[in-house]
Short mmCIF file of C-alpha atoms in Angstrom, two decimals:
data_model
loop_
_atom_site.label_atom_id
_atom_site.label_comp_id
_atom_site.label_asym_id
_atom_site.label_seq_id
_atom_site.Cartn_x
_atom_site.Cartn_y
_atom_site.Cartn_z
CA MET A 4 29.05 5.73 9.75
CA SER A 5 27.65 5.19 6.25
CA GLU A 6 29.22 2.41 4.24
CA MET A 7 29.50 4.36 1.03
CA MET A 8 30.78 7.74 0.01
CA THR A 9 30.29 9.88 -3.05
CA VAL A 10 33.34 11.39 -4.70
CA LEU A 11 33.63 14.16 -7.22
CA HIS A 12 36.44 13.67 -9.70
CA LEU A 13 37.86 14.88 -12.98
CA GLU A 14 37.76 12.81 -16.13
CA THR A 15 41.32 11.82 -15.32
CA GLY A 16 39.94 10.17 -12.18
CA HIS A 17 41.54 12.60 -9.77
CA ILE A 18 39.27 13.04 -6.76
CA VAL A 19 38.72 16.67 -5.83
CA ALA A 20 35.99 16.35 -3.18
CA ALA A 21 34.09 13.72 -1.27
CA VAL A 22 30.98 13.45 0.88
CA SER A 23 29.04 10.75 2.65
CA GLY A 24 25.39 10.57 3.71
CA VAL A 25 23.98 11.80 0.40
CA ALA A 26 21.46 10.05 -1.84
CA GLU A 27 22.86 7.37 -4.12
CA ASP A 28 21.54 9.13 -7.19
CA SER A 29 23.03 12.52 -6.29
CA THR A 30 24.26 14.41 -9.32
CA VAL A 31 27.13 16.84 -9.64
CA GLU A 32 24.61 19.67 -9.52
CA ASP A 33 23.11 18.28 -6.31
CA LEU A 34 26.53 18.22 -4.66
CA VAL A 35 28.11 21.47 -5.85
CA GLY A 36 25.32 23.45 -7.47
CA ASP A 37 25.47 25.09 -10.86
CA ASP A 38 28.60 27.09 -10.04
CA GLY A 39 30.89 24.08 -9.79
CA LEU A 40 33.46 23.25 -7.12
CA SER A 41 36.05 25.68 -5.80
CA VAL A 42 39.17 23.76 -4.82
CA ALA A 43 42.39 24.72 -3.14
CA LEU A 44 44.71 21.80 -3.51
CA GLY A 45 47.84 21.27 -1.60
CA THR A 46 49.57 24.09 0.16
CA GLY A 47 48.65 27.70 -0.14
CA ARG A 48 45.23 29.10 -0.74
CA ILE A 49 45.18 29.42 -4.49
CA ARG A 50 41.71 28.40 -5.60
CA VAL A 51 40.46 27.21 -8.95
CA ARG A 52 36.79 26.68 -9.69
CA ILE A 53 36.07 23.45 -11.52
CA PRO A 54 32.93 23.86 -13.63
CA THR A 55 30.13 21.40 -13.12
CA ASN A 56 30.52 19.91 -16.58
CA ALA A 57 34.16 19.00 -15.83
CA LEU A 58 33.18 16.93 -12.81
CA GLU A 59 31.93 13.38 -12.51
CA VAL A 60 30.29 11.55 -9.60
CA THR A 61 31.09 8.05 -8.44
CA GLN A 62 29.96 6.08 -5.40
CA LEU A 63 32.72 4.19 -3.61
CA PRO A 64 33.18 2.37 -0.33
CA PHE A 65 33.72 4.69 2.58
CA ASP A 66 37.36 5.75 2.93
CA ALA A 67 38.26 8.26 5.63
CA ARG A 68 41.54 9.16 3.94
CA VAL A 69 39.72 10.27 0.82
CA LEU A 70 37.07 12.15 2.76
CA ASP A 71 39.69 13.95 4.81
CA GLY A 72 41.69 14.76 1.69
CA GLN A 73 44.82 13.23 3.09
CA GLY A 74 46.65 12.72 -0.12
CA ILE A 75 46.00 12.43 -3.83
CA PHE A 76 43.53 9.80 -4.95
CA ARG A 77 42.10 8.65 -8.25
CA VAL A 78 39.02 6.68 -9.20
CA LEU A 79 40.00 3.72 -11.30
CA ASP A 80 37.63 0.89 -12.19
CA GLU A 81 35.17 1.95 -9.46
CA SER A 82 37.74 1.80 -6.71
CA VAL A 83 40.13 4.24 -5.09
CA VAL A 84 43.76 4.28 -6.09
CA THR A 85 46.16 6.17 -3.88
CA VAL A 86 48.36 8.34 -6.03
CA SER A 87 50.24 9.89 -3.17
CA ASP A 88 49.99 9.96 0.58
CA ASN A 89 51.22 13.51 0.39
CA LEU A 90 49.18 16.54 -0.36
CA PRO A 91 49.56 18.01 -3.80
CA THR A 92 52.43 20.44 -4.09
CA ALA A 93 53.77 22.62 -6.80
CA LEU A 94 54.26 20.76 -10.00
CA THR A 95 57.82 20.80 -11.25
CA PRO A 96 59.29 18.47 -13.83
CA PRO A 97 60.63 15.94 -14.32
CA PHE A 98 57.63 13.75 -13.61
CA ALA A 99 57.07 10.10 -13.34
CA GLU A 100 56.90 8.01 -16.45
CA LEU A 101 54.30 9.40 -18.82
CA THR A 102 52.51 7.53 -21.54
CA VAL A 103 52.42 9.14 -24.94
CA GLY A 104 48.87 9.95 -25.96
CA GLU A 105 47.39 10.01 -22.47
CA ILE A 106 45.01 12.91 -21.88
CA GLY A 107 45.26 15.38 -19.04
CA VAL A 108 43.13 18.33 -17.94
CA VAL A 109 44.05 21.94 -17.30
CA ILE A 110 41.53 24.27 -15.70
CA PHE A 111 42.37 27.96 -15.70
CA ALA A 112 40.87 30.38 -13.20
CA THR A 113 39.94 33.64 -14.91
CA MET A 114 37.81 36.63 -14.01
CA ASN A 115 35.26 35.44 -16.54
CA GLY A 116 35.05 31.98 -15.07
CA PRO A 117 36.96 28.74 -15.43
CA VAL A 118 38.32 27.60 -18.76
CA VAL A 119 38.90 23.90 -19.27
CA GLU A 120 41.51 22.64 -21.72
CA ARG A 121 42.85 19.23 -22.55
CA LEU A 122 46.47 18.34 -23.03
CA GLU A 123 47.86 15.24 -24.58
CA VAL A 124 51.18 13.76 -23.69
CA PRO A 125 53.31 14.41 -26.77
CA ALA A 126 55.92 12.11 -28.13
CA SER A 127 58.54 14.17 -26.35
CA LYS A 128 56.77 13.51 -23.02
CA GLN A 129 57.47 17.14 -22.09
CA LEU A 130 54.37 18.63 -20.51
CA LEU A 131 55.75 21.53 -18.55
CA PRO A 132 55.97 24.29 -19.18
CA LEU A 133 52.52 24.00 -20.68
CA THR A 134 52.30 24.50 -24.38
CA ILE A 135 48.69 25.64 -23.96
CA VAL A 136 48.46 29.42 -23.94
CA PRO A 137 46.57 30.54 -20.82
CA PRO A 138 43.45 32.58 -21.53
CA VAL A 139 43.59 36.29 -20.97
CA GLY A 140 43.28 37.14 -17.30
CA ALA A 141 44.12 33.67 -16.00
CA THR A 142 45.37 33.81 -12.44
CA ALA A 143 45.76 30.14 -11.54
CA GLU A 144 45.59 26.73 -13.10
CA LEU A 145 44.70 23.28 -11.89
CA ILE A 146 46.58 20.59 -13.69
CA ALA A 147 45.67 16.93 -13.65
CA LEU A 148 48.29 15.11 -15.61
CA PRO A 149 48.60 11.59 -16.77
CA GLY A 150 50.90 9.71 -14.50
CA ASP A 151 48.65 10.55 -11.56
CA LEU A 152 49.84 14.08 -11.02
CA LEU A 153 47.56 16.78 -9.62
CA GLY A 154 48.36 20.29 -8.56
CA ILE A 155 47.40 23.95 -8.54
CA GLU A 156 49.71 26.80 -9.25
CA ALA A 157 49.51 30.43 -10.07
CA THR A 158 49.56 31.03 -13.79
CA PRO A 159 53.01 32.19 -14.72
CA MET B 1 -45.56 23.84 -11.94
CA THR B 2 -47.31 22.16 -9.06
CA VAL B 3 -47.02 18.42 -9.00
CA THR B 4 -50.51 17.08 -9.51
CA ARG B 5 -51.75 13.56 -9.13
CA PRO B 6 -55.07 12.21 -10.28
CA VAL B 7 -57.71 11.04 -7.81
CA PHE B 8 -60.23 8.47 -8.91
CA THR B 9 -63.71 8.00 -7.61
CA ASN B 10 -66.25 5.29 -8.22
CA GLY B 11 -68.24 5.92 -11.32
CA ALA B 12 -65.93 8.49 -12.75
CA ILE B 13 -65.28 8.26 -16.47
CA LEU B 14 -61.59 8.12 -17.11
CA GLY B 15 -60.19 9.88 -20.12
CA ALA B 16 -56.89 9.35 -21.88
CA ALA B 17 -55.51 12.44 -20.20
CA ASP B 18 -56.16 10.97 -16.75
CA LEU B 19 -54.29 7.77 -17.58
CA SER B 20 -51.48 9.66 -19.28
CA THR B 21 -51.14 11.91 -16.26
CA LEU B 22 -50.94 8.83 -14.07
CA ALA B 23 -48.15 7.40 -16.25
CA GLU B 24 -46.25 10.66 -16.37
CA LEU B 25 -46.57 11.20 -12.63
CA ASP B 26 -44.22 8.34 -11.77
CA ARG B 27 -41.94 9.04 -14.71
CA ASP B 28 -41.52 12.67 -13.72
CA ARG B 29 -41.04 11.73 -10.07
CA ASP B 30 -38.32 9.24 -10.97
CA ALA B 31 -36.60 11.81 -13.18
CA ARG B 32 -36.68 14.46 -10.47
CA HIS B 33 -35.31 11.97 -7.95
CA ALA B 34 -32.51 10.90 -10.30
CA ARG B 35 -31.64 14.44 -11.34
CA HIS B 36 -31.61 16.01 -7.91
CA LEU B 37 -30.05 13.16 -5.95
CA HIS B 38 -27.62 11.74 -8.51
CA SER B 39 -25.10 13.07 -10.97
CA PRO B 40 -25.52 11.91 -14.58
CA GLY B 41 -23.45 9.14 -16.05
CA VAL B 42 -23.20 5.43 -16.61
CA GLY B 43 -24.85 3.27 -13.99
CA ALA B 44 -24.08 -0.16 -15.41
CA GLY B 45 -22.58 -1.69 -18.52
CA LEU B 46 -22.30 0.49 -21.64
CA GLU B 47 -18.74 -0.63 -22.25
CA VAL B 48 -17.49 -0.22 -25.80
CA THR B 49 -15.83 -3.39 -26.97
CA LYS B 50 -13.39 -3.48 -29.84
CA GLN B 51 -12.50 -5.97 -32.53
CA ASP B 52 -9.49 -5.38 -34.74
CA ARG B 53 -10.07 -5.53 -38.45
CA ALA B 54 -8.16 -4.71 -41.62
CA THR B 55 -9.19 -3.56 -45.07
CA ALA B 56 -8.73 -5.68 -48.16
CA ASP B 57 -6.30 -3.11 -49.54
CA GLU B 58 -2.67 -3.91 -50.22
CA PRO B 59 -1.15 -3.28 -47.82
CA PRO B 60 -4.18 -3.75 -45.55
CA LYS B 61 -5.07 -0.84 -43.32
CA PRO B 62 -6.14 -1.50 -39.75
CA TYR B 63 -9.47 -0.35 -38.35
CA VAL B 64 -11.77 -1.45 -35.53
CA GLU B 65 -15.35 -2.52 -35.11
CA LEU B 66 -16.80 -1.03 -31.97
CA THR B 67 -19.88 -2.28 -30.15
CA LEU B 68 -21.73 -0.58 -27.34
CA GLN B 69 -22.73 -3.20 -24.80
CA PRO B 70 -26.08 -3.24 -22.96
CA GLY B 71 -26.31 -1.09 -19.91
CA TYR B 72 -27.93 1.76 -18.06
CA ALA B 73 -27.28 5.43 -17.61
CA ILE B 74 -29.09 8.48 -16.35
CA ASP B 75 -28.85 11.77 -18.15
CA GLY B 76 -28.79 15.20 -16.63
CA SER B 77 -32.55 15.56 -16.77
CA GLY B 78 -32.97 12.38 -14.75
CA ARG B 79 -34.10 10.40 -17.75
CA GLU B 80 -33.00 6.80 -17.65
CA LEU B 81 -31.24 5.44 -20.72
CA VAL B 82 -31.68 1.71 -20.97
CA LEU B 83 -29.88 -0.21 -23.66
CA GLY B 84 -31.19 -3.76 -23.68
CA GLN B 85 -29.12 -5.06 -26.59
CA SER B 86 -25.67 -4.30 -27.90
CA MET B 87 -25.44 -1.68 -30.58
CA PRO B 88 -22.64 -1.19 -33.13
CA LEU B 89 -20.90 2.16 -33.55
CA SER B 90 -21.29 3.17 -37.16
CA SER B 91 -18.50 4.72 -39.23
CA GLU B 92 -21.08 6.01 -41.71
CA ARG B 93 -22.99 7.85 -39.02
CA PHE B 94 -19.72 9.26 -37.68
CA PHE B 95 -18.79 10.77 -41.03
CA ALA B 96 -22.34 12.01 -41.55
CA ALA B 97 -21.94 14.01 -38.35
CA ASN B 98 -18.26 14.89 -38.91
CA PRO B 99 -17.54 15.07 -42.65
CA ASN B 100 -14.05 16.52 -42.21
CA PRO B 101 -12.54 15.31 -38.96
CA PRO B 102 -9.33 17.20 -38.15
CA ALA B 103 -6.13 15.21 -38.30
CA ASP B 104 -3.96 14.66 -35.24
CA LEU B 105 -0.89 16.77 -36.07
CA GLU B 106 1.27 14.68 -33.75
CA ARG B 107 0.80 11.72 -36.07
CA THR B 108 1.96 11.13 -39.61
CA ASP B 109 -0.66 8.57 -40.66
CA GLY B 110 -3.56 11.00 -41.14
CA VAL B 111 -5.61 9.57 -38.26
CA SER B 112 -7.93 12.12 -36.70
CA ILE B 113 -7.93 13.60 -33.23
CA TRP B 114 -10.29 12.15 -30.63
CA HIS B 115 -14.01 12.70 -31.03
CA PRO B 116 -16.52 12.17 -28.21
CA VAL B 117 -19.36 9.66 -28.59
CA PHE B 118 -22.55 10.05 -26.60
CA VAL B 119 -25.82 8.27 -25.93
CA ARG B 120 -29.05 10.16 -25.62
CA GLY B 121 -32.68 9.29 -25.12
CA SER B 122 -35.03 9.11 -28.05
CA ASP B 123 -38.78 8.57 -27.85
CA GLN B 124 -40.04 6.43 -30.69
CA ALA B 125 -43.79 6.23 -31.01
CA LEU B 126 -45.04 2.78 -31.88
CA ALA B 127 -47.94 2.27 -34.25
CA ASN B 128 -51.11 0.99 -32.69
CA ASP B 129 -51.26 -2.78 -33.24
CA SER B 130 -53.98 -3.77 -30.80
CA GLY B 131 -57.64 -3.03 -30.48
CA PRO B 132 -59.74 -1.75 -33.38
CA LEU B 133 -57.66 -1.01 -36.43
CA GLY B 134 -58.29 0.58 -39.76
CA CYS B 135 -61.19 2.91 -40.10
CA GLN B 136 -62.51 1.93 -36.73
CA GLY B 137 -59.23 2.35 -35.01
CA VAL B 138 -58.39 5.26 -32.75
CA GLY B 139 -55.77 7.74 -33.87
CA GLY B 140 -52.32 8.04 -32.43
CA PRO B 141 -49.80 5.67 -30.94
CA THR B 142 -50.46 3.79 -27.76
CA ARG B 143 -46.89 2.96 -26.94
CA VAL B 144 -43.64 4.92 -26.89
CA ASN B 145 -40.28 3.22 -26.99
CA GLU B 146 -37.77 5.02 -24.84
CA ASP B 147 -34.85 4.27 -27.13
CA VAL B 148 -31.21 5.08 -26.83
CA GLU B 149 -29.36 6.66 -29.72
CA ILE B 150 -25.67 7.07 -30.34
CA GLU B 151 -24.50 10.55 -31.28
CA TYR B 152 -21.05 11.44 -32.58
CA GLY B 153 -19.76 14.77 -31.39
CA GLY B 154 -17.06 17.10 -32.58
CA PRO B 155 -13.81 17.68 -30.69
CA GLY B 156 -14.59 19.69 -27.57
CA ASP B 157 -18.25 18.72 -27.39
CA GLU B 158 -17.42 16.65 -24.32
CA ARG B 159 -16.83 19.92 -22.42
CA LEU B 160 -20.03 21.66 -23.47
CA ASP B 161 -22.26 22.90 -20.68
CA GLN B 162 -25.64 21.24 -20.59
CA THR B 163 -28.48 22.95 -18.74
CA PRO B 164 -30.72 20.75 -16.61
CA PRO B 165 -34.47 21.33 -16.71
CA ALA B 166 -36.36 23.32 -14.10
CA PRO B 167 -36.45 21.78 -10.62
CA ASP B 168 -40.07 20.70 -10.95
CA ALA B 169 -39.82 19.40 -14.52
CA GLY B 170 -39.77 15.80 -15.58
CA PRO B 171 -37.22 14.27 -17.93
CA ASP B 172 -36.42 16.01 -21.17
CA ASP B 173 -36.95 14.58 -24.63
CA GLY B 174 -33.46 13.19 -25.00
CA ASP B 175 -31.53 16.43 -25.43
CA TRP B 176 -28.96 15.54 -22.80
CA LEU B 177 -25.81 13.76 -23.98
CA VAL B 178 -24.08 11.15 -21.85
CA LEU B 179 -20.47 10.47 -22.80
CA ILE B 180 -19.63 6.81 -23.40
CA CYS B 181 -16.26 6.91 -25.19
CA PHE B 182 -13.91 8.73 -27.55
CA VAL B 183 -13.01 7.51 -31.03
CA ARG B 184 -10.49 8.25 -33.73
CA VAL B 185 -11.09 7.75 -37.44
CA ASP B 186 -8.96 7.32 -40.52
CA PRO B 187 -10.53 9.55 -43.18
CA ALA B 188 -8.61 7.75 -45.92
CA ILE B 189 -10.57 4.55 -45.35
CA ARG B 190 -13.53 6.23 -43.59
CA ARG B 191 -13.32 3.87 -40.65
CA LEU B 192 -13.10 4.01 -36.88
CA VAL B 193 -9.59 3.10 -35.83
CA ASP B 194 -9.34 3.54 -32.06
CA VAL B 195 -11.39 3.95 -28.88
CA ALA B 196 -10.66 5.37 -25.44
CA THR B 197 -12.56 6.17 -22.28
CA SER B 198 -10.41 9.11 -21.22
CA VAL B 199 -8.85 11.91 -23.26
CA ASP B 200 -7.11 15.04 -22.00
CA GLY B 201 -8.50 14.73 -18.50
CA VAL B 202 -12.09 14.11 -19.58
CA GLU B 203 -13.30 10.61 -18.91
CA VAL B 204 -16.50 8.61 -19.11
CA GLU B 205 -18.24 9.22 -15.83
CA SER B 206 -20.30 6.91 -13.73
CA ALA B 207 -23.56 8.11 -12.25
CA GLY B 208 -22.90 9.51 -8.81
CA LEU B 209 -24.65 10.39 -5.59
CA ARG B 210 -25.41 13.90 -4.44
CA ALA B 211 -25.54 14.03 -0.66
CA GLU B 212 -24.46 16.20 2.21
CA THR B 213 -25.31 13.64 4.84
CA VAL B 214 -25.15 9.90 4.65
CA ILE B 215 -26.72 8.23 7.67
CA GLY B 216 -26.00 4.67 8.64
CA ARG B 217 -29.03 2.61 9.48
CA ALA B 218 -27.34 0.34 12.04
CA GLY B 219 -24.51 2.44 13.38
CA LYS B 220 -22.25 1.97 10.38
CA VAL B 221 -21.62 3.53 6.98
CA GLU B 222 -19.37 1.82 4.47
CA LEU B 223 -17.82 3.17 1.29
CA ARG B 224 -16.19 0.50 -0.82
CA ALA B 225 -14.70 0.13 -4.27
CA GLY B 226 -16.46 -3.02 -5.38
CA SER B 227 -20.08 -4.04 -5.60
CA ALA B 228 -19.42 -7.15 -3.54
CA ALA B 229 -17.61 -7.21 -0.20
CA GLU B 230 -15.08 -9.74 -1.42
CA ALA B 231 -11.67 -10.31 0.06
CA GLY B 232 -9.24 -7.60 -0.98
CA VAL B 233 -11.83 -4.96 -1.89
CA PRO B 234 -10.80 -1.65 -0.31
CA ALA B 235 -13.36 0.02 1.92
CA MET B 236 -13.75 2.85 4.38
CA VAL B 237 -16.04 2.35 7.35
CA VAL B 238 -17.38 4.84 9.88
CA SER B 239 -18.97 3.06 12.81
CA ASP B 240 -20.11 3.82 16.32
CA GLY B 241 -18.55 0.67 17.76
CA ASP B 242 -16.14 1.18 20.69
CA GLY B 243 -17.21 4.78 20.91
CA GLY B 244 -16.67 5.51 17.25
CA SER B 245 -13.98 4.86 14.67
CA LEU B 246 -12.94 5.52 11.09
CA VAL B 247 -11.27 2.58 9.38
CA PHE B 248 -9.70 2.23 5.95
CA GLY B 249 -8.67 -1.24 4.92
CA LEU B 250 -9.37 -4.28 2.81
CA HIS B 251 -12.31 -6.63 3.13
CA ASP B 252 -11.25 -9.92 4.63
CA GLY B 253 -13.87 -11.95 2.82
CA ALA B 254 -15.57 -12.84 6.10
CA GLY B 255 -17.65 -9.71 6.47
CA GLY B 256 -15.02 -7.57 8.13
CA VAL B 257 -12.49 -4.97 7.06
CA SER B 258 -8.85 -5.48 8.01
CA ALA B 259 -7.70 -2.04 9.08
CA LEU B 260 -4.74 -0.40 7.36
CA LEU B 261 -5.51 2.98 8.90
CA GLU B 262 -7.68 3.56 11.91
CA VAL B 263 -8.70 6.56 13.96
CA ASP B 264 -10.44 5.80 17.24
CA SER B 265 -12.84 7.91 19.28
CA SER B 266 -9.91 9.50 21.17
CA GLY B 267 -8.24 10.68 17.96
CA ASN B 268 -5.49 8.08 18.10
CA LEU B 269 -4.18 7.18 14.66
CA GLN B 270 -2.78 3.76 13.83
CA VAL B 271 -1.19 3.06 10.48
CA GLU B 272 0.05 -0.29 9.25
CA GLY B 273 2.39 1.20 6.66
CA THR B 274 4.77 4.17 6.76
CA LEU B 275 3.88 7.82 6.78
CA SER B 276 5.55 9.92 4.13
CA GLY B 277 5.14 13.31 2.54
CA ASN B 278 5.22 16.70 4.19
CA GLN B 279 6.58 16.69 7.71
CA THR B 280 4.20 17.12 10.56
CA ALA B 281 4.66 19.94 13.00
CA GLY B 282 7.26 19.16 15.61
CA SER B 283 8.87 16.34 13.64
CA LEU B 284 12.58 16.09 13.03
CA ARG B 285 14.51 14.64 10.08
CA LEU B 286 18.27 14.21 9.95
CA ALA B 287 21.03 13.78 7.45
CA SER B 288 24.59 13.15 8.55
CA GLY B 289 27.96 12.15 7.21
CA VAL B 290 31.38 13.50 6.31
CA ALA B 291 31.84 16.26 3.77
CA GLY B 292 34.88 17.77 2.16
CA ASP B 293 35.59 21.39 1.42
CA GLY B 294 33.39 22.86 -1.29
CA VAL B 295 30.47 20.45 -1.38
CA ILE B 296 26.87 21.33 -0.62
CA LEU B 297 25.48 19.52 2.40
CA PRO B 298 22.35 17.52 1.59
CA LEU B 299 18.91 18.03 3.05
CA PRO B 300 17.41 15.06 4.89
CA ALA B 301 15.40 12.65 2.80
CA GLY B 302 11.87 13.87 2.27
CA VAL B 303 12.75 17.54 2.78
CA ASP B 304 12.73 19.72 -0.29
CA GLN B 305 14.46 23.05 -0.76
CA GLN B 306 11.20 24.84 -1.51
CA SER B 307 9.83 24.13 1.95
CA VAL B 308 13.05 25.55 3.41
CA ASP B 309 12.87 28.63 1.21
CA ASP B 310 9.23 29.14 2.21
CA GLY B 311 10.11 28.92 5.88
CA ALA B 312 7.88 25.90 6.42
CA THR B 313 10.93 23.83 7.33
CA VAL B 314 13.72 25.08 9.57
CA VAL B 315 17.21 23.69 8.91
CA THR B 316 19.91 23.58 11.54
CA VAL B 317 23.41 22.37 10.75
CA LEU B 318 26.03 21.06 13.15
CA LEU B 319 29.62 20.89 11.91
CA VAL B 320 32.62 19.37 13.60
CA ALA B 321 35.92 19.82 11.83
CA ARG B 322 37.88 16.63 11.37
CA ALA B 323 41.55 16.50 12.27
CA PRO B 324 43.70 14.92 9.57
CA ASP B 325 45.89 12.01 10.41
CA PRO B 326 49.07 13.47 11.96
CA ARG B 327 51.06 11.17 9.75
CA SER B 328 49.82 13.10 6.74
CA ALA B 329 51.52 16.30 7.86
CA PRO B 330 53.59 17.85 5.09
CA LEU B 331 56.57 18.05 7.39
CA LEU B 332 57.47 15.90 10.31
CA GLY B 333 56.40 17.41 13.60
CA GLU B 334 53.79 19.74 12.19
CA ARG B 335 50.50 20.10 13.99
CA PHE B 336 47.10 20.77 12.46
CA ILE B 337 44.71 23.50 13.52
CA SER B 338 41.27 23.99 12.04
CA ALA B 339 40.82 27.48 10.70
CA VAL B 340 37.42 27.57 9.01
CA CYS B 341 34.50 25.18 9.19
CA ARG B 342 31.27 26.81 8.08
CA ILE B 343 28.54 26.79 5.47
CA ASP B 344 27.07 29.57 3.37
CA GLY B 345 23.43 30.22 2.61
CA ASP B 346 23.42 27.40 0.07
CA ARG B 347 24.82 24.95 2.67
CA ARG B 348 28.11 24.96 0.73
CA LEU B 349 30.90 23.92 3.05
CA GLU B 350 34.10 25.86 3.52
CA CYS B 351 36.45 23.80 5.58
CA TRP B 352 40.20 24.23 5.84
CA GLY B 353 42.93 24.43 8.36
CA SER B 354 46.64 24.75 8.65
CA TRP B 355 49.64 22.61 9.43
CA PHE B 356 52.09 24.60 11.39
CA ALA B 357 55.37 24.32 13.10
CA GLY B 358 57.59 27.10 14.31
CA GLY B 359 55.32 29.86 12.99
CA ALA B 360 55.06 28.64 9.41
CA PHE B 361 51.58 27.71 8.25
CA THR B 362 50.58 25.43 5.42
CA ASP B 363 46.89 25.81 4.58
CA VAL B 364 45.01 22.74 3.40
CA SER B 365 41.41 21.92 2.64
CA THR B 366 39.92 19.37 4.94
CA ALA B 367 36.62 17.78 5.90
CA CYS B 368 34.05 17.85 8.67
CA ASP B 369 31.43 15.66 10.25
CA TYR B 370 27.99 17.16 9.64
CA VAL B 371 24.46 16.76 10.90
CA VAL B 372 21.67 18.54 9.04
CA MET B 373 18.45 18.74 11.02
CA ALA B 374 15.14 19.72 9.46
CA THR B 375 12.19 20.55 11.65
CA VAL B 376 8.69 21.84 11.10
CA PRO B 377 7.77 24.45 13.70
CA GLU B 378 4.64 23.90 15.80
CA GLY B 379 1.71 25.39 14.00
CA GLY B 380 3.35 24.83 10.62
CA SER B 381 2.11 22.47 7.90
#
């Protein structure tokens, strides 16, 4: 068993895929190609494609829980932080304590390809429903929120 | 032309032509030997040394003084070029040959592009200074200095084709140019400013050997990188010892070569280092690990995608779906069943399964253990 693993994560740190046995200098393109990573988080089979330029690569010590996707994990200071031992589920407010000004990521799945948007925790700390208008034709959205939240849902 | 040599008999009266023919006989023979058995170039010395200088301007502008060191070369006609004393490279002669050197457009200081510098033979007749002189003296020189001249070429002259003389001819009159360096100039100060021995893939060449067969005198032929067999000098030796062997290694300083690579008379290969590069037929390389849904499985180290696309390397992938920890089930009592664990043509993994209990299924992405095997079929490269 290799001692290290390579994880793919969003800028929020949320890990969306992991692999071991690859070269230390593997890039996002090496691991997922130019088309990005198609993810189906949590329950159901709704998929959202994360474009390559929205992904980052980090090498971490081998962790079977992360590789098996048994929960929600984030990369923080070059180590793994367990956000939840449970798989991501539908996101419904209210959420855990949010910090005003923190930045989250929303990735919409559309027929023309993924659209990545940022959302900032407002002073009201009300994130859902999203104030971002989904692009035309959006069918699903992946949301990585401050406060360690991660989920996929069909675009309302 | 038939090669002719003079024959002398007792009592014969020798004329100047007979003695000249005798002198030319050896000279022509040497030139034919050098031309047909060697490639032209520098045989020894002829380095161009540099000293940094600066003008008296304010601010001072840098330039260099270049000196061609003594040495030896053979030109393409087989003529030997012997430089017994160092010779300076002249800026004035450069600009006489190249009045408007083109500027290097990749620079902003006006310095020119590289120009080749050559040496060529030049016969200089010497005035008669022995024997009867004046009105009683014989006409014509009695000595010829086989001088070496420096010639400054234009950009591209280093690639010009030069035609050797006829197979039976002696050396030419110094028409052949032997490259010794490249220089740049600064037209603003009309000075040489840089020197190089290689530009754009063209480099100063050493005289070489033309041969199809090299025969060892005592059962051995050695090719080595240094003139002396000192410790550390790399060498390749073919010998008939122990039935025959080919050895590449470094001289040990005691007359032997310490083998780094050796092939014996049975074809056995022994290497002191590691073999890398293209796989040999029948070899196998592996990559293994754990991969999550959506990632592309890597190729083994040393295997490139092009060789796979070309069919030179065959890739086989073994996948074993991993079962998540039962404690991670969404609901207590659920069991996990793997549904899909496969790769597409890009080795992108699709791996998911379902937690289920009582007929309700909860699909989740998961991971698998993988082994990627790359082999080169027998008969392949």
